[in-house]
PDB file of C-alpha atoms in Angstrom:
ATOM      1  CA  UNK A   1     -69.719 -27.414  22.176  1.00 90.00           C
ATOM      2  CA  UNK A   2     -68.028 -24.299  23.478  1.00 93.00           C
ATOM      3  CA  UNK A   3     -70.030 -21.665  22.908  1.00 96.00           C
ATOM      4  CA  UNK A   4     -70.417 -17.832  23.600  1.00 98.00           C
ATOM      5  CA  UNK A   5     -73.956 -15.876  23.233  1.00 98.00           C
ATOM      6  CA  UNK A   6     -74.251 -12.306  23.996  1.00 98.00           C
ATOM      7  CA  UNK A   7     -78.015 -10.862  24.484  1.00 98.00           C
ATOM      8  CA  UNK A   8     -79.191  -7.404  26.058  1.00 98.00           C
ATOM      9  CA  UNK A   9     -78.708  -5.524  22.419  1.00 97.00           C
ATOM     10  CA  UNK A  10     -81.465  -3.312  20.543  1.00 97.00           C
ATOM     11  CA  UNK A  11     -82.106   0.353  19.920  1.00 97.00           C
ATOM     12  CA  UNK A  12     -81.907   2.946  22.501  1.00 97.00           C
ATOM     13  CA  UNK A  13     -81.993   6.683  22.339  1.00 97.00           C
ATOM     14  CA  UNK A  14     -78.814   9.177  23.145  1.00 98.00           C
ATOM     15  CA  UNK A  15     -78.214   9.304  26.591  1.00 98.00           C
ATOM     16  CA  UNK A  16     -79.844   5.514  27.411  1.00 98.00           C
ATOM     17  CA  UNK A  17     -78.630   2.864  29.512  1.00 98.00           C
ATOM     18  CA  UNK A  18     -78.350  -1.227  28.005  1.00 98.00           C
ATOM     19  CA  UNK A  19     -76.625  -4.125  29.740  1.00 98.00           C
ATOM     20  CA  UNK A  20     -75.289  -6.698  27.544  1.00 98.00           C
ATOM     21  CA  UNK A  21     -74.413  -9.900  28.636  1.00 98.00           C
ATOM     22  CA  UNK A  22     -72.376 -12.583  27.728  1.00 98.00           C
ATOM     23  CA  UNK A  23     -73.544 -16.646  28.515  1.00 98.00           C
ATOM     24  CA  UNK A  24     -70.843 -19.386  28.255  1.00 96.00           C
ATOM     25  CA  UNK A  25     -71.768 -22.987  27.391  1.00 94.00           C
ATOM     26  CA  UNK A  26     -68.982 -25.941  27.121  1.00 94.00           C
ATOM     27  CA  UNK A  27     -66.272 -23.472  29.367  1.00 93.00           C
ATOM     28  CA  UNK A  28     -65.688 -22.036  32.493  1.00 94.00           C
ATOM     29  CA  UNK A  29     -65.377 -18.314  32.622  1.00 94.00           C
ATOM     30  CA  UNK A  30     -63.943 -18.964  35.642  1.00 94.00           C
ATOM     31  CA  UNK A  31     -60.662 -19.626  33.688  1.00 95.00           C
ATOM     32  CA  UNK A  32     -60.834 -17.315  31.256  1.00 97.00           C
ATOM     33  CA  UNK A  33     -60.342 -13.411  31.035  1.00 98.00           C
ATOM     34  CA  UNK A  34     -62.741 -11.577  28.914  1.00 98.00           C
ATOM     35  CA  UNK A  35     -63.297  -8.967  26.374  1.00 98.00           C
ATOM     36  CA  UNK A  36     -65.702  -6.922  24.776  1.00 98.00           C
ATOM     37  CA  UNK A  37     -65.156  -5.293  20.967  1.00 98.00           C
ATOM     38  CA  UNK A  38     -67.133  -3.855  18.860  1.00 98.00           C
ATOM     39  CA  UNK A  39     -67.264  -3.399  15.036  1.00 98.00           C
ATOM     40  CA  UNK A  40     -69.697  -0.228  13.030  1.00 97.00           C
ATOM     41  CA  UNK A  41     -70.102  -0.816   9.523  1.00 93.00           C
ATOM     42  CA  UNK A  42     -67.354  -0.285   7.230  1.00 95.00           C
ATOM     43  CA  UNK A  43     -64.815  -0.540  10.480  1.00 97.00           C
ATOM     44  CA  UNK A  44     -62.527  -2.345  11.677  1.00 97.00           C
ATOM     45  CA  UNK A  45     -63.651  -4.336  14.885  1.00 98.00           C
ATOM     46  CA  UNK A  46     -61.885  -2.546  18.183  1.00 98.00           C
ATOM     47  CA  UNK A  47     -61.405  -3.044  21.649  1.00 98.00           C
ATOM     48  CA  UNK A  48     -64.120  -1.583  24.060  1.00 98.00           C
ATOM     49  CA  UNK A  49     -63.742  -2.910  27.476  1.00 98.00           C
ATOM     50  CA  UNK A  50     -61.995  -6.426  29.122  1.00 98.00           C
ATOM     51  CA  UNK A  51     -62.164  -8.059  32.787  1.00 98.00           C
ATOM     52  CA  UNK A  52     -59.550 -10.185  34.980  1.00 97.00           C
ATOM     53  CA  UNK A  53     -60.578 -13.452  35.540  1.00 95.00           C
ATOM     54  CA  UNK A  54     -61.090 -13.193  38.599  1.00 94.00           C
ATOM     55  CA  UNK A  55     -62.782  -9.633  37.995  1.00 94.00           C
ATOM     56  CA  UNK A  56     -60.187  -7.510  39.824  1.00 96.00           C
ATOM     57  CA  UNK A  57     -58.633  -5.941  36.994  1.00 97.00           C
ATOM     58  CA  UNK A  58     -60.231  -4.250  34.265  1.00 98.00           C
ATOM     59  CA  UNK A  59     -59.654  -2.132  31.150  1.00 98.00           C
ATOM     60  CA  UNK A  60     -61.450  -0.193  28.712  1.00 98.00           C
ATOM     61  CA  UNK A  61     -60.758   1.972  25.539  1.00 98.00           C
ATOM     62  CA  UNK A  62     -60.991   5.922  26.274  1.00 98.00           C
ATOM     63  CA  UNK A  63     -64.199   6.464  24.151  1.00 98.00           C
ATOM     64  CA  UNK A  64     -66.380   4.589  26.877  1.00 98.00           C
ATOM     65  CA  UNK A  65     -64.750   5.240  30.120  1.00 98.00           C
ATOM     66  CA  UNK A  66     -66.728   6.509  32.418  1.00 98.00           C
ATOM     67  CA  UNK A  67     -69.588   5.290  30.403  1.00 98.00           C
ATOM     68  CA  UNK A  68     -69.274   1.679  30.402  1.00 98.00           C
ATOM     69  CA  UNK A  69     -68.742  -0.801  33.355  1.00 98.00           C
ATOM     70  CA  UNK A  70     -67.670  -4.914  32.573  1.00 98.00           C
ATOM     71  CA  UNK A  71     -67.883  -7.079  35.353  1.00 98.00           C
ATOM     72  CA  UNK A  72     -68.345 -10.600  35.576  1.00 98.00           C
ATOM     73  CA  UNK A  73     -70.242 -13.487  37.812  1.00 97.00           C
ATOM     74  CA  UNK A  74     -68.490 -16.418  37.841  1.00 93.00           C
ATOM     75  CA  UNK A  75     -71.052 -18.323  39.187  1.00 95.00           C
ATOM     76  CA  UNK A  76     -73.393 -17.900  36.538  1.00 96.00           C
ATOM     77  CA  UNK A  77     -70.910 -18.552  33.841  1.00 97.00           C
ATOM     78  CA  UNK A  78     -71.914 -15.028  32.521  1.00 98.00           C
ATOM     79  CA  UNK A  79     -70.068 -11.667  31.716  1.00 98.00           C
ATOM     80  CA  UNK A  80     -71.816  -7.756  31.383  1.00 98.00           C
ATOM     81  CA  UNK A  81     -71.383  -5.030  29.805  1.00 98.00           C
ATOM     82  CA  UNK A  82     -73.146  -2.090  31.354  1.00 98.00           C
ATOM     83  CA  UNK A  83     -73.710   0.847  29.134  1.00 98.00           C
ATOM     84  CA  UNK A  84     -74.495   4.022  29.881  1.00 98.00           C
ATOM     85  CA  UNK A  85     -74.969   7.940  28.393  1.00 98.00           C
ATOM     86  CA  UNK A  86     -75.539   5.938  25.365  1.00 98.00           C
ATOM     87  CA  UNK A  87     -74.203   7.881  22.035  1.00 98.00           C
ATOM     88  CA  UNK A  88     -74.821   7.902  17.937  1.00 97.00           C
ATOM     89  CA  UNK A  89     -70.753   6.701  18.064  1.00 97.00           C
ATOM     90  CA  UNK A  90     -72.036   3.499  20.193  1.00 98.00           C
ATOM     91  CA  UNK A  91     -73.802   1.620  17.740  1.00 98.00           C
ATOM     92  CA  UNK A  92     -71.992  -1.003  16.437  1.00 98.00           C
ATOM     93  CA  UNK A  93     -72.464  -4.830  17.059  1.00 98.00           C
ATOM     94  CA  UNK A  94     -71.087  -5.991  20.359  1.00 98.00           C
ATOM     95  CA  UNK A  95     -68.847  -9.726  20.688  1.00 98.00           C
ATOM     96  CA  UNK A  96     -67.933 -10.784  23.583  1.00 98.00           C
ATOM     97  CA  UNK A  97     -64.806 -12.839  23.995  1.00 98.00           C
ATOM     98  CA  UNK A  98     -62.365 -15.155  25.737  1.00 98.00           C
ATOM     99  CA  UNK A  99     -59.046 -15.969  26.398  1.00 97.00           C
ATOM    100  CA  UNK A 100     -57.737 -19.352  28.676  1.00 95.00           C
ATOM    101  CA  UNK A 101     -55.881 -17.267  31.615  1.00 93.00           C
ATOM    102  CA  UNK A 102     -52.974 -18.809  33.870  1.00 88.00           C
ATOM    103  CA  UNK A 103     -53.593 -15.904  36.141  1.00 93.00           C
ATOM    104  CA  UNK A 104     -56.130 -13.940  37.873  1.00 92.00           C
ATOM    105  CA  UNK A 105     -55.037 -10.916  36.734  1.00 93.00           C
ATOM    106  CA  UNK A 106     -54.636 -11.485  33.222  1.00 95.00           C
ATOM    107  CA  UNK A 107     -56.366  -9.398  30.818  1.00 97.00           C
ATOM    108  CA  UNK A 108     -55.648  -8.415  26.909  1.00 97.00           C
ATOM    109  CA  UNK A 109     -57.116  -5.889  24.971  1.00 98.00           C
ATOM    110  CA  UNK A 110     -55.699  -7.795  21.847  1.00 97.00           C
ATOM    111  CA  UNK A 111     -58.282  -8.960  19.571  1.00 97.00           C
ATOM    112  CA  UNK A 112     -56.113 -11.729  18.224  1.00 97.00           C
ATOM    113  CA  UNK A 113     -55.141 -13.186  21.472  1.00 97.00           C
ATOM    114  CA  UNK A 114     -58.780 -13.642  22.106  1.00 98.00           C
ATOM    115  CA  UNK A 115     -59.961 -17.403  20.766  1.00 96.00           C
ATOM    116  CA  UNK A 116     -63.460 -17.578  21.437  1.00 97.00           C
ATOM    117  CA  UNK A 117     -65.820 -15.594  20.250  1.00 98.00           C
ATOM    118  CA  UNK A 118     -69.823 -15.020  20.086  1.00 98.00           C
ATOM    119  CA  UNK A 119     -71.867 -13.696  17.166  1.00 97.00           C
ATOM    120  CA  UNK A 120     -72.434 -10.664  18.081  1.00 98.00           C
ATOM    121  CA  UNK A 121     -75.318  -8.426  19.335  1.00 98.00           C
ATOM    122  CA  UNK A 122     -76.228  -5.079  17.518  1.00 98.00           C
ATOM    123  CA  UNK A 123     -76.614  -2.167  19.341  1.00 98.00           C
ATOM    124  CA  UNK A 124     -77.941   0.824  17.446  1.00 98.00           C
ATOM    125  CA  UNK A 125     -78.232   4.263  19.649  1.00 98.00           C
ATOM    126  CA  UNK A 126     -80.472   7.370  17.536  1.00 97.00           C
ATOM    127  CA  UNK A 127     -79.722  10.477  17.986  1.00 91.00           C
TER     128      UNK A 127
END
């Protein structure tokens, strides 16, 4: 069963630090490139950040750069999502998701190209 599960979510103050991260089970990251979104209630779920396979090439929406870091291990099947200088705006739940790539430097920051998607992790920042 393919399968993605994101962990690392909870509640954090303004100006804290979280790391998400993202386990695969029944795929190989290794062949996939990767995304992060997010969706707040009553919004539309949008792009946040999104890694290379082969973790060279990286992209992120202008709200969190600077702020946020993805990278990826290959070897342990897992992608992250560091977060830092944590704001109010943040909180939202976090999916992580993939996309079969046919080269390393492929990367989307379309939701609908992505096919494989975890249930989310909610991460709630107070002011």
């Amino acid at each position: 069963q393919v399968q993605l599960v994101e962990s690392g979510g909870g509640l954090m103050q303004t100006g804290g630090s979280l790391r998400l991260s993202c386990a695969a089970s029944g795929l190989t990251l290794t062949w996939c490139a990767m995304g992060w979104f997010r969706q707040a209630p009553g919004k539309e779920r949008e792009f946040v950040a999104a890694i290379s396979r082969n973790g060279g090439s990286t992209d992120y929406v202008d709200s969190v750069k600077g702020r946020f870091t993805i990278s990826r291990d290959n070897a342990k099947n897992t992608v992250y999502l560091q977060m830092n200088s944590l704001k109010p705006e943040d909180t939202a739940v976090y999916y992580c998701a993939a996309v079969y790539s046919g080269t390393d430097t492929y990367y989307t920051t379309n939701r609908a190209e992505y096919n494989i998607w975890g249930q989310g992790t909610q991460v709630t920042v107070s002011s």
